[in-house]
Every structure is written in C-alpha cells, then in structure tokens.
PDB file of C-alpha atoms in Angstrom:
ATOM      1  CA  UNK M  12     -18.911  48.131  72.980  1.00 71.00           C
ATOM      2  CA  UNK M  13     -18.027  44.335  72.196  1.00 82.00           C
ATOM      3  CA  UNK M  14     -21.213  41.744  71.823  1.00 83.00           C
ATOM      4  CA  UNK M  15     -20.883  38.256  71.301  1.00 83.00           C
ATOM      5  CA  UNK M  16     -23.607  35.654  70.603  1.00 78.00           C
ATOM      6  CA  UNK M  17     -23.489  32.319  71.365  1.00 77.00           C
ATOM      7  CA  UNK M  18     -25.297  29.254  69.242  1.00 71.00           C
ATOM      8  CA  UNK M  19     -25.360  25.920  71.625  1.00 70.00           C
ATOM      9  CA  UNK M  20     -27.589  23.079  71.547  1.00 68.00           C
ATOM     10  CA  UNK M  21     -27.753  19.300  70.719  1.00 63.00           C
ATOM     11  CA  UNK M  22     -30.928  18.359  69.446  1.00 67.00           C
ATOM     12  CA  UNK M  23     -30.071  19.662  65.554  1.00 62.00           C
ATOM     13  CA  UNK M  24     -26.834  17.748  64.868  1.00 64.00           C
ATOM     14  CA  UNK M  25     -23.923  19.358  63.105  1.00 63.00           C
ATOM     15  CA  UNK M  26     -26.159  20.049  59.909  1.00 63.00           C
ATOM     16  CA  UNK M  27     -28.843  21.274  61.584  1.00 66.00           C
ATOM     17  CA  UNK M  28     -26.794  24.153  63.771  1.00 69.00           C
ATOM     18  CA  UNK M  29     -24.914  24.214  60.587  1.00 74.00           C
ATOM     19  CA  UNK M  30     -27.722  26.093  58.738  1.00 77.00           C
ATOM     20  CA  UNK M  31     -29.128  27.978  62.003  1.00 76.00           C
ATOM     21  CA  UNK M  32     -25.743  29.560  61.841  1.00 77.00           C
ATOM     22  CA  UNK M  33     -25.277  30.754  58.099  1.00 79.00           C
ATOM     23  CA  UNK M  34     -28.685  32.055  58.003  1.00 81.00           C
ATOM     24  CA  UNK M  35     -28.318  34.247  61.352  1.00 78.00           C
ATOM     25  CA  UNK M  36     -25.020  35.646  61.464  1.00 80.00           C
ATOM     26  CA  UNK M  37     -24.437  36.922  57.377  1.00 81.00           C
ATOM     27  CA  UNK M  38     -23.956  40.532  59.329  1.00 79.00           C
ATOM     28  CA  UNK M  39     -21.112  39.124  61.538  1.00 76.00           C
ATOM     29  CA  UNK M  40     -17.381  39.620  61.058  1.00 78.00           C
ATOM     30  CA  UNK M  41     -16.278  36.426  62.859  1.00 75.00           C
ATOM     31  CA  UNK M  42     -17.439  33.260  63.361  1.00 72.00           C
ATOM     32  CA  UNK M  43     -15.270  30.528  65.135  1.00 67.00           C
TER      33      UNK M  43
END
C-alpha cells in the first residue's frame, strides 16, 4: 500500500515550511 503526505500552507514562508519538513519526514524515502 502507497501513502503520501502532503505539507501546504502560506503563513510560514519558505523557511518556516522549510524546517516543518526536515523535522517530520527523516523516516521518508522521497521528498520532492
């Protein structure tokens, strides 16, 4: 079985979302 999650938003800015990402997805084999 495939998942995907998806990260959107606005308020944070590109550092902000930046961050959000590396700390959730260490586990994940791709990240585009």
């Amino acid at each position: 079985m495939t998942k995907a999650d998806i990260l959107l938003g606005l308020q944070w800015g590109d550092e902000g979302k930046g961050k959000i990402v590396d700390v959730l997805t260490k586990s994940y084999d791709v990240i585009a």
